[in-house]
Amino acid sequence: MTADLPSAAQHKALTPEVTWAQRSSTSDSAKNFIYLTIAAPDVSKSSIKLDVQPTFVNFSGYSDSKKAEYAVKLEFFGEIDPSASHVNHSSRAVEIKLQKKELKEEYWPRLLKDKAKQHYLKTDFDKWVDEDEQDGAADEDLMGGAGGMDEGMMGGMGGGMGGMPGMGGAGGMGGLDFSVSA
């Protein structure tokens, strides 16, 4: 019996937080993809097992600092092209850009095949663009982030995006006009 890594019978793997966003195109496969970020802090690159298939992604990895294994399997709503997928690993997360297999104008209605809400799955609003605005959206570099706000920048906003008193509309980040015109 070895004491290196705990066996699966001795512990339960933690489910990491997963965030996602998407783009769609009827004509350009390069603009028809899913951004997927698996938050797995301090998981060593050597311990990562990532299986990208047309209908699912299976991830696991071990964090020495947390003395815990992370694992998640995501069965997709639609199919992806594994050969066109790109992966980036950082000390905080595994980022994957998955190419959707079918060219469609419409977004997938959800990431997963199963309609049930998953506590670990969240929309990545830093990378999300509405369907009707995606043609004007800048292409984002997966390896360099979304070009949007990171966690440090969000700190000064109080976590909210709505109109704060005295902000004068905050540059399009809220400022809805609820006045009634006659």
mmCIF file with all atom_site columns, N, CA and C in Angstrom, residues 70-126:
data_model
loop_
_atom_site.group_PDB
_atom_site.id
_atom_site.type_symbol
_atom_site.label_atom_id
_atom_site.label_alt_id
_atom_site.label_comp_id
_atom_site.label_asym_id
_atom_site.label_entity_id
_atom_site.label_seq_id
_atom_site.pdbx_PDB_ins_code
_atom_site.Cartn_x
_atom_site.Cartn_y
_atom_site.Cartn_z
_atom_site.occupancy
_atom_site.B_iso_or_equiv
_atom_site.pdbx_formal_charge
_atom_site.auth_seq_id
_atom_site.auth_comp_id
_atom_site.auth_asym_id
_atom_site.auth_atom_id
_atom_site.pdbx_PDB_model_num
ATOM 1   N N  . TYR A 1 70  ? -9.682  17.221 -8.093  1.00 0.00 ? 70  TYR A N  1
ATOM 2   C CA . TYR A 1 70  ? -10.814 17.846 -8.759  1.00 0.00 ? 70  TYR A CA 1
ATOM 3   C C  . TYR A 1 70  ? -11.220 16.946 -9.920  1.00 0.00 ? 70  TYR A C  1
ATOM 4   N N  . ALA A 1 71  ? -12.520 16.853 -10.165 1.00 0.00 ? 71  ALA A N  1
ATOM 5   C CA . ALA A 1 71  ? -12.988 16.056 -11.299 1.00 0.00 ? 71  ALA A CA 1
ATOM 6   C C  . ALA A 1 71  ? -14.361 16.544 -11.738 1.00 0.00 ? 71  ALA A C  1
ATOM 7   N N  . VAL A 1 72  ? -14.559 16.561 -13.061 1.00 0.00 ? 72  VAL A N  1
ATOM 8   C CA . VAL A 1 72  ? -15.862 16.918 -13.617 1.00 0.00 ? 72  VAL A CA 1
ATOM 9   C C  . VAL A 1 72  ? -15.965 16.334 -15.023 1.00 0.00 ? 72  VAL A C  1
ATOM 10  N N  . LYS A 1 73  ? -17.162 15.864 -15.354 1.00 0.00 ? 73  LYS A N  1
ATOM 11  C CA . LYS A 1 73  ? -17.445 15.412 -16.713 1.00 0.00 ? 73  LYS A CA 1
ATOM 12  C C  . LYS A 1 73  ? -18.611 16.246 -17.220 1.00 0.00 ? 73  LYS A C  1
ATOM 13  N N  . LEU A 1 74  ? -18.428 16.856 -18.393 1.00 0.00 ? 74  LEU A N  1
ATOM 14  C CA . LEU A 1 74  ? -19.442 17.720 -18.977 1.00 0.00 ? 74  LEU A CA 1
ATOM 15  C C  . LEU A 1 74  ? -19.933 17.102 -20.281 1.00 0.00 ? 74  LEU A C  1
ATOM 16  N N  . GLU A 1 75  ? -21.191 16.687 -20.311 1.00 0.00 ? 75  GLU A N  1
ATOM 17  C CA . GLU A 1 75  ? -21.790 16.147 -21.533 1.00 0.00 ? 75  GLU A CA 1
ATOM 18  C C  . GLU A 1 75  ? -22.522 17.284 -22.224 1.00 0.00 ? 75  GLU A C  1
ATOM 19  N N  . PHE A 1 76  ? -22.061 17.626 -23.430 1.00 0.00 ? 76  PHE A N  1
ATOM 20  C CA . PHE A 1 76  ? -22.510 18.818 -24.119 1.00 0.00 ? 76  PHE A CA 1
ATOM 21  C C  . PHE A 1 76  ? -23.895 18.705 -24.745 1.00 0.00 ? 76  PHE A C  1
ATOM 22  N N  . PHE A 1 77  ? -24.529 19.871 -24.903 1.00 0.00 ? 77  PHE A N  1
ATOM 23  C CA . PHE A 1 77  ? -25.812 19.979 -25.589 1.00 0.00 ? 77  PHE A CA 1
ATOM 24  C C  . PHE A 1 77  ? -25.666 19.556 -27.053 1.00 0.00 ? 77  PHE A C  1
ATOM 25  N N  . GLY A 1 78  ? -24.598 19.982 -27.689 1.00 0.00 ? 78  GLY A N  1
ATOM 26  C CA . GLY A 1 78  ? -24.322 19.644 -29.091 1.00 0.00 ? 78  GLY A CA 1
ATOM 27  C C  . GLY A 1 78  ? -22.931 19.053 -29.211 1.00 0.00 ? 78  GLY A C  1
ATOM 28  N N  . GLU A 1 79  ? -22.493 18.844 -30.446 1.00 0.00 ? 79  GLU A N  1
ATOM 29  C CA . GLU A 1 79  ? -21.171 18.258 -30.668 1.00 0.00 ? 79  GLU A CA 1
ATOM 30  C C  . GLU A 1 79  ? -20.120 19.325 -30.927 1.00 0.00 ? 79  GLU A C  1
ATOM 31  N N  . ILE A 1 80  ? -18.888 18.985 -30.552 1.00 0.00 ? 80  ILE A N  1
ATOM 32  C CA . ILE A 1 80  ? -17.734 19.839 -30.804 1.00 0.00 ? 80  ILE A CA 1
ATOM 33  C C  . ILE A 1 80  ? -16.727 19.064 -31.651 1.00 0.00 ? 80  ILE A C  1
ATOM 34  N N  . ASP A 1 81  ? -15.737 19.781 -32.175 1.00 0.00 ? 81  ASP A N  1
ATOM 35  C CA . ASP A 1 81  ? -14.669 19.169 -32.960 1.00 0.00 ? 81  ASP A CA 1
ATOM 36  C C  . ASP A 1 81  ? -13.407 19.144 -32.093 1.00 0.00 ? 81  ASP A C  1
ATOM 37  N N  . PRO A 1 82  ? -13.091 17.998 -31.477 1.00 0.00 ? 82  PRO A N  1
ATOM 38  C CA . PRO A 1 82  ? -11.934 17.934 -30.576 1.00 0.00 ? 82  PRO A CA 1
ATOM 39  C C  . PRO A 1 82  ? -10.615 18.323 -31.245 1.00 0.00 ? 82  PRO A C  1
ATOM 40  N N  . SER A 1 83  ? -10.457 18.014 -32.519 1.00 0.00 ? 83  SER A N  1
ATOM 41  C CA . SER A 1 83  ? -9.192  18.304 -33.201 1.00 0.00 ? 83  SER A CA 1
ATOM 42  C C  . SER A 1 83  ? -8.958  19.803 -33.377 1.00 0.00 ? 83  SER A C  1
ATOM 43  N N  . ALA A 1 84  ? -10.008 20.603 -33.309 1.00 0.00 ? 84  ALA A N  1
ATOM 44  C CA . ALA A 1 84  ? -9.882  22.056 -33.466 1.00 0.00 ? 84  ALA A CA 1
ATOM 45  C C  . ALA A 1 84  ? -9.909  22.786 -32.119 1.00 0.00 ? 84  ALA A C  1
ATOM 46  N N  . SER A 1 85  ? -9.852  22.051 -31.020 1.00 0.00 ? 85  SER A N  1
ATOM 47  C CA . SER A 1 85  ? -9.906  22.649 -29.693 1.00 0.00 ? 85  SER A CA 1
ATOM 48  C C  . SER A 1 85  ? -8.518  23.074 -29.226 1.00 0.00 ? 85  SER A C  1
ATOM 49  N N  . HIS A 1 86  ? -8.489  24.101 -28.373 1.00 0.00 ? 86  HIS A N  1
ATOM 50  C CA . HIS A 1 86  ? -7.236  24.632 -27.839 1.00 0.00 ? 86  HIS A CA 1
ATOM 51  C C  . HIS A 1 86  ? -7.320  24.661 -26.316 1.00 0.00 ? 86  HIS A C  1
ATOM 52  N N  . VAL A 1 87  ? -6.216  24.294 -25.646 1.00 0.00 ? 87  VAL A N  1
ATOM 53  C CA . VAL A 1 87  ? -6.180  24.228 -24.189 1.00 0.00 ? 87  VAL A CA 1
ATOM 54  C C  . VAL A 1 87  ? -5.050  25.094 -23.659 1.00 0.00 ? 87  VAL A C  1
ATOM 55  N N  . ASN A 1 88  ? -5.331  25.819 -22.572 1.00 0.00 ? 88  ASN A N  1
ATOM 56  C CA . ASN A 1 88  ? -4.324  26.608 -21.870 1.00 0.00 ? 88  ASN A CA 1
ATOM 57  C C  . ASN A 1 88  ? -4.438  26.300 -20.382 1.00 0.00 ? 88  ASN A C  1
ATOM 58  N N  . HIS A 1 89  ? -3.318  25.989 -19.737 1.00 0.00 ? 89  HIS A N  1
ATOM 59  C CA . HIS A 1 89  ? -3.308  25.700 -18.304 1.00 0.00 ? 89  HIS A CA 1
ATOM 60  C C  . HIS A 1 89  ? -2.553  26.797 -17.576 1.00 0.00 ? 89  HIS A C  1
ATOM 61  N N  . SER A 1 90  ? -3.176  27.334 -16.531 1.00 0.00 ? 90  SER A N  1
ATOM 62  C CA . SER A 1 90  ? -2.497  28.304 -15.669 1.00 0.00 ? 90  SER A CA 1
ATOM 63  C C  . SER A 1 90  ? -2.524  27.755 -14.250 1.00 0.00 ? 90  SER A C  1
ATOM 64  N N  . SER A 1 91  ? -1.966  28.488 -13.322 1.00 0.00 ? 91  SER A N  1
ATOM 65  C CA . SER A 1 91  ? -1.953  28.022 -11.930 1.00 0.00 ? 91  SER A CA 1
ATOM 66  C C  . SER A 1 91  ? -3.348  28.054 -11.296 1.00 0.00 ? 91  SER A C  1
ATOM 67  N N  . ARG A 1 92  ? -4.288  28.726 -11.950 1.00 0.00 ? 92  ARG A N  1
ATOM 68  C CA . ARG A 1 92  ? -5.637  28.851 -11.381 1.00 0.00 ? 92  ARG A CA 1
ATOM 69  C C  . ARG A 1 92  ? -6.712  28.078 -12.125 1.00 0.00 ? 92  ARG A C  1
ATOM 70  N N  . ALA A 1 93  ? -6.468  27.785 -13.423 1.00 0.00 ? 93  ALA A N  1
ATOM 71  C CA . ALA A 1 93  ? -7.556  27.201 -14.206 1.00 0.00 ? 93  ALA A CA 1
ATOM 72  C C  . ALA A 1 93  ? -7.038  26.505 -15.461 1.00 0.00 ? 93  ALA A C  1
ATOM 73  N N  . VAL A 1 94  ? -7.925  25.722 -16.040 1.00 0.00 ? 94  VAL A N  1
ATOM 74  C CA . VAL A 1 94  ? -7.702  25.147 -17.358 1.00 0.00 ? 94  VAL A CA 1
ATOM 75  C C  . VAL A 1 94  ? -8.728  25.810 -18.272 1.00 0.00 ? 94  VAL A C  1
ATOM 76  N N  . GLU A 1 95  ? -8.225  26.507 -19.287 1.00 0.00 ? 95  GLU A N  1
ATOM 77  C CA . GLU A 1 95  ? -9.100  27.198 -20.235 1.00 0.00 ? 95  GLU A CA 1
ATOM 78  C C  . GLU A 1 95  ? -9.110  26.408 -21.536 1.00 0.00 ? 95  GLU A C  1
ATOM 79  N N  . ILE A 1 96  ? -10.309 26.202 -22.077 1.00 0.00 ? 96  ILE A N  1
ATOM 80  C CA . ILE A 1 96  ? -10.450 25.425 -23.302 1.00 0.00 ? 96  ILE A CA 1
ATOM 81  C C  . ILE A 1 96  ? -11.341 26.196 -24.269 1.00 0.00 ? 96  ILE A C  1
ATOM 82  N N  . LYS A 1 97  ? -10.914 26.280 -25.512 1.00 0.00 ? 97  LYS A N  1
ATOM 83  C CA . LYS A 1 97  ? -11.741 26.852 -26.570 1.00 0.00 ? 97  LYS A CA 1
ATOM 84  C C  . LYS A 1 97  ? -12.163 25.677 -27.437 1.00 0.00 ? 97  LYS A C  1
ATOM 85  N N  . LEU A 1 98  ? -13.460 25.364 -27.384 1.00 0.00 ? 98  LEU A N  1
ATOM 86  C CA . LEU A 1 98  ? -14.011 24.205 -28.086 1.00 0.00 ? 98  LEU A CA 1
ATOM 87  C C  . LEU A 1 98  ? -14.735 24.657 -29.343 1.00 0.00 ? 98  LEU A C  1
ATOM 88  N N  . GLN A 1 99  ? -14.355 24.104 -30.462 1.00 0.00 ? 99  GLN A N  1
ATOM 89  C CA . GLN A 1 99  ? -14.986 24.438 -31.738 1.00 0.00 ? 99  GLN A CA 1
ATOM 90  C C  . GLN A 1 99  ? -16.304 23.670 -31.850 1.00 0.00 ? 99  GLN A C  1
ATOM 91  N N  . LYS A 1 100 ? -17.422 24.379 -32.044 1.00 0.00 ? 100 LYS A N  1
ATOM 92  C CA . LYS A 1 100 ? -18.695 23.705 -32.269 1.00 0.00 ? 100 LYS A CA 1
ATOM 93  C C  . LYS A 1 100 ? -18.640 23.012 -33.624 1.00 0.00 ? 100 LYS A C  1
ATOM 94  N N  . LYS A 1 101 ? -19.235 21.840 -33.695 1.00 0.00 ? 101 LYS A N  1
ATOM 95  C CA . LYS A 1 101 ? -19.181 21.069 -34.940 1.00 0.00 ? 101 LYS A CA 1
ATOM 96  C C  . LYS A 1 101 ? -20.132 21.622 -35.998 1.00 0.00 ? 101 LYS A C  1
ATOM 97  N N  . GLU A 1 102 ? -21.334 21.989 -35.581 1.00 0.00 ? 102 GLU A N  1
ATOM 98  C CA . GLU A 1 102 ? -22.355 22.436 -36.527 1.00 0.00 ? 102 GLU A CA 1
ATOM 99  C C  . GLU A 1 102 ? -22.382 23.960 -36.612 1.00 0.00 ? 102 GLU A C  1
ATOM 100 N N  . LEU A 1 103 ? -22.284 24.481 -37.831 1.00 0.00 ? 103 LEU A N  1
ATOM 101 C CA . LEU A 1 103 ? -22.387 25.922 -38.051 1.00 0.00 ? 103 LEU A CA 1
ATOM 102 C C  . LEU A 1 103 ? -23.849 26.339 -37.948 1.00 0.00 ? 103 LEU A C  1
ATOM 103 N N  . LYS A 1 104 ? -24.159 27.183 -36.980 1.00 0.00 ? 104 LYS A N  1
ATOM 104 C CA . LYS A 1 104 ? -25.524 27.671 -36.774 1.00 0.00 ? 104 LYS A CA 1
ATOM 105 C C  . LYS A 1 104 ? -25.456 29.108 -36.296 1.00 0.00 ? 104 LYS A C  1
ATOM 106 N N  . GLU A 1 105 ? -26.481 29.879 -36.649 1.00 0.00 ? 105 GLU A N  1
ATOM 107 C CA . GLU A 1 105 ? -26.553 31.251 -36.172 1.00 0.00 ? 105 GLU A CA 1
ATOM 108 C C  . GLU A 1 105 ? -26.949 31.284 -34.695 1.00 0.00 ? 105 GLU A C  1
ATOM 109 N N  . GLU A 1 106 ? -27.819 30.368 -34.293 1.00 0.00 ? 106 GLU A N  1
ATOM 110 C CA . GLU A 1 106 ? -28.334 30.367 -32.922 1.00 0.00 ? 106 GLU A CA 1
ATOM 111 C C  . GLU A 1 106 ? -27.308 29.802 -31.945 1.00 0.00 ? 106 GLU A C  1
ATOM 112 N N  . TYR A 1 107 ? -27.315 30.356 -30.755 1.00 0.00 ? 107 TYR A N  1
ATOM 113 C CA . TYR A 1 107 ? -26.526 29.809 -29.659 1.00 0.00 ? 107 TYR A CA 1
ATOM 114 C C  . TYR A 1 107 ? -27.137 28.489 -29.208 1.00 0.00 ? 107 TYR A C  1
ATOM 115 N N  . TRP A 1 108 ? -26.325 27.653 -28.562 1.00 0.00 ? 108 TRP A N  1
ATOM 116 C CA . TRP A 1 108 ? -26.875 26.506 -27.858 1.00 0.00 ? 108 TRP A CA 1
ATOM 117 C C  . TRP A 1 108 ? -27.728 27.078 -26.724 1.00 0.00 ? 108 TRP A C  1
ATOM 118 N N  . PRO A 1 109 ? -28.881 26.487 -26.437 1.00 0.00 ? 109 PRO A N  1
ATOM 119 C CA . PRO A 1 109 ? -29.707 27.023 -25.351 1.00 0.00 ? 109 PRO A CA 1
ATOM 120 C C  . PRO A 1 109 ? -29.088 26.813 -23.964 1.00 0.00 ? 109 PRO A C  1
ATOM 121 N N  . ARG A 1 110 ? -28.133 25.903 -23.876 1.00 0.00 ? 110 ARG A N  1
ATOM 122 C CA . ARG A 1 110 ? -27.414 25.624 -22.628 1.00 0.00 ? 110 ARG A CA 1
ATOM 123 C C  . ARG A 1 110 ? -26.144 24.858 -22.995 1.00 0.00 ? 110 ARG A C  1
ATOM 124 N N  . LEU A 1 111 ? -25.213 24.759 -22.083 1.00 0.00 ? 111 LEU A N  1
ATOM 125 C CA . LEU A 1 111 ? -23.967 24.039 -22.346 1.00 0.00 ? 111 LEU A CA 1
ATOM 126 C C  . LEU A 1 111 ? -24.162 22.528 -22.304 1.00 0.00 ? 111 LEU A C  1
ATOM 127 N N  . LEU A 1 112 ? -24.907 22.069 -21.307 1.00 0.00 ? 112 LEU A N  1
ATOM 128 C CA . LEU A 1 112 ? -25.005 20.636 -21.063 1.00 0.00 ? 112 LEU A CA 1
ATOM 129 C C  . LEU A 1 112 ? -26.245 20.001 -21.680 1.00 0.00 ? 112 LEU A C  1
ATOM 130 N N  . LYS A 1 113 ? -26.128 18.725 -21.982 1.00 0.00 ? 113 LYS A N  1
ATOM 131 C CA . LYS A 1 113 ? -27.237 17.951 -22.522 1.00 0.00 ? 113 LYS A CA 1
ATOM 132 C C  . LYS A 1 113 ? -28.399 17.903 -21.510 1.00 0.00 ? 113 LYS A C  1
ATOM 133 N N  . ASP A 1 114 ? -28.047 17.701 -20.258 1.00 0.00 ? 114 ASP A N  1
ATOM 134 C CA . ASP A 1 114 ? -29.025 17.623 -19.182 1.00 0.00 ? 114 ASP A CA 1
ATOM 135 C C  . ASP A 1 114 ? -29.550 19.018 -18.850 1.00 0.00 ? 114 ASP A C  1
ATOM 136 N N  . LYS A 1 115 ? -30.865 19.167 -18.744 1.00 0.00 ? 115 LYS A N  1
ATOM 137 C CA . LYS A 1 115 ? -31.474 20.472 -18.449 1.00 0.00 ? 115 LYS A CA 1
ATOM 138 C C  . LYS A 1 115 ? -31.352 20.886 -16.990 1.00 0.00 ? 115 LYS A C  1
ATOM 139 N N  . ALA A 1 116 ? -31.024 19.955 -16.111 1.00 0.00 ? 116 ALA A N  1
ATOM 140 C CA . ALA A 1 116 ? -30.959 20.256 -14.678 1.00 0.00 ? 116 ALA A CA 1
ATOM 141 C C  . ALA A 1 116 ? -29.869 21.286 -14.387 1.00 0.00 ? 116 ALA A C  1
ATOM 142 N N  . LYS A 1 117 ? -30.163 22.211 -13.479 1.00 0.00 ? 117 LYS A N  1
ATOM 143 C CA . LYS A 1 117 ? -29.194 23.237 -13.088 1.00 0.00 ? 117 LYS A CA 1
ATOM 144 C C  . LYS A 1 117 ? -28.079 22.580 -12.284 1.00 0.00 ? 117 LYS A C  1
ATOM 145 N N  . GLN A 1 118 ? -26.849 22.922 -12.627 1.00 0.00 ? 118 GLN A N  1
ATOM 146 C CA . GLN A 1 118 ? -25.680 22.395 -11.923 1.00 0.00 ? 118 GLN A CA 1
ATOM 147 C C  . GLN A 1 118 ? -25.066 23.516 -11.086 1.00 0.00 ? 118 GLN A C  1
ATOM 148 N N  . HIS A 1 119 ? -24.848 23.272 -9.803  1.00 0.00 ? 119 HIS A N  1
ATOM 149 C CA . HIS A 1 119 ? -24.349 24.309 -8.889  1.00 0.00 ? 119 HIS A CA 1
ATOM 150 C C  . HIS A 1 119 ? -22.962 24.827 -9.269  1.00 0.00 ? 119 HIS A C  1
ATOM 151 N N  . TYR A 1 120 ? -22.165 24.043 -9.933  1.00 0.00 ? 120 TYR A N  1
ATOM 152 C CA . TYR A 1 120 ? -20.800 24.412 -10.268 1.00 0.00 ? 120 TYR A CA 1
ATOM 153 C C  . TYR A 1 120 ? -20.673 25.139 -11.608 1.00 0.00 ? 120 TYR A C  1
ATOM 154 N N  . LEU A 1 121 ? -21.734 25.197 -12.389 1.00 0.00 ? 121 LEU A N  1
ATOM 155 C CA . LEU A 1 121 ? -21.691 25.749 -13.743 1.00 0.00 ? 121 LEU A CA 1
ATOM 156 C C  . LEU A 1 121 ? -22.261 27.165 -13.773 1.00 0.00 ? 121 LEU A C  1
ATOM 157 N N  . LYS A 1 122 ? -21.447 28.110 -14.300 1.00 0.00 ? 122 LYS A N  1
ATOM 158 C CA . LYS A 1 122 ? -21.860 29.516 -14.336 1.00 0.00 ? 122 LYS A CA 1
ATOM 159 C C  . LYS A 1 122 ? -21.523 30.125 -15.695 1.00 0.00 ? 122 LYS A C  1
ATOM 160 N N  . THR A 1 123 ? -22.241 31.151 -16.053 1.00 0.00 ? 123 THR A N  1
ATOM 161 C CA . THR A 1 123 ? -21.961 31.904 -17.272 1.00 0.00 ? 123 THR A CA 1
ATOM 162 C C  . THR A 1 123 ? -20.743 32.788 -17.031 1.00 0.00 ? 123 THR A C  1
ATOM 163 N N  . ASP A 1 124 ? -19.833 32.841 -17.995 1.00 0.00 ? 124 ASP A N  1
ATOM 164 C CA . ASP A 1 124 ? -18.661 33.705 -17.908 1.00 0.00 ? 124 ASP A CA 1
ATOM 165 C C  . ASP A 1 124 ? -19.026 35.042 -18.552 1.00 0.00 ? 124 ASP A C  1
ATOM 166 N N  . PHE A 1 125 ? -19.493 35.984 -17.752 1.00 0.00 ? 125 PHE A N  1
ATOM 167 C CA . PHE A 1 125 ? -19.958 37.266 -18.271 1.00 0.00 ? 125 PHE A CA 1
ATOM 168 C C  . PHE A 1 125 ? -18.828 38.132 -18.811 1.00 0.00 ? 125 PHE A C  1
ATOM 169 N N  . ASP A 1 126 ? -17.580 37.847 -18.435 1.00 0.00 ? 126 ASP A N  1
ATOM 170 C CA . ASP A 1 126 ? -16.445 38.580 -19.008 1.00 0.00 ? 126 ASP A CA 1
ATOM 171 C C  . ASP A 1 126 ? -16.264 38.239 -20.485 1.00 0.00 ? 126 ASP A C  1
#
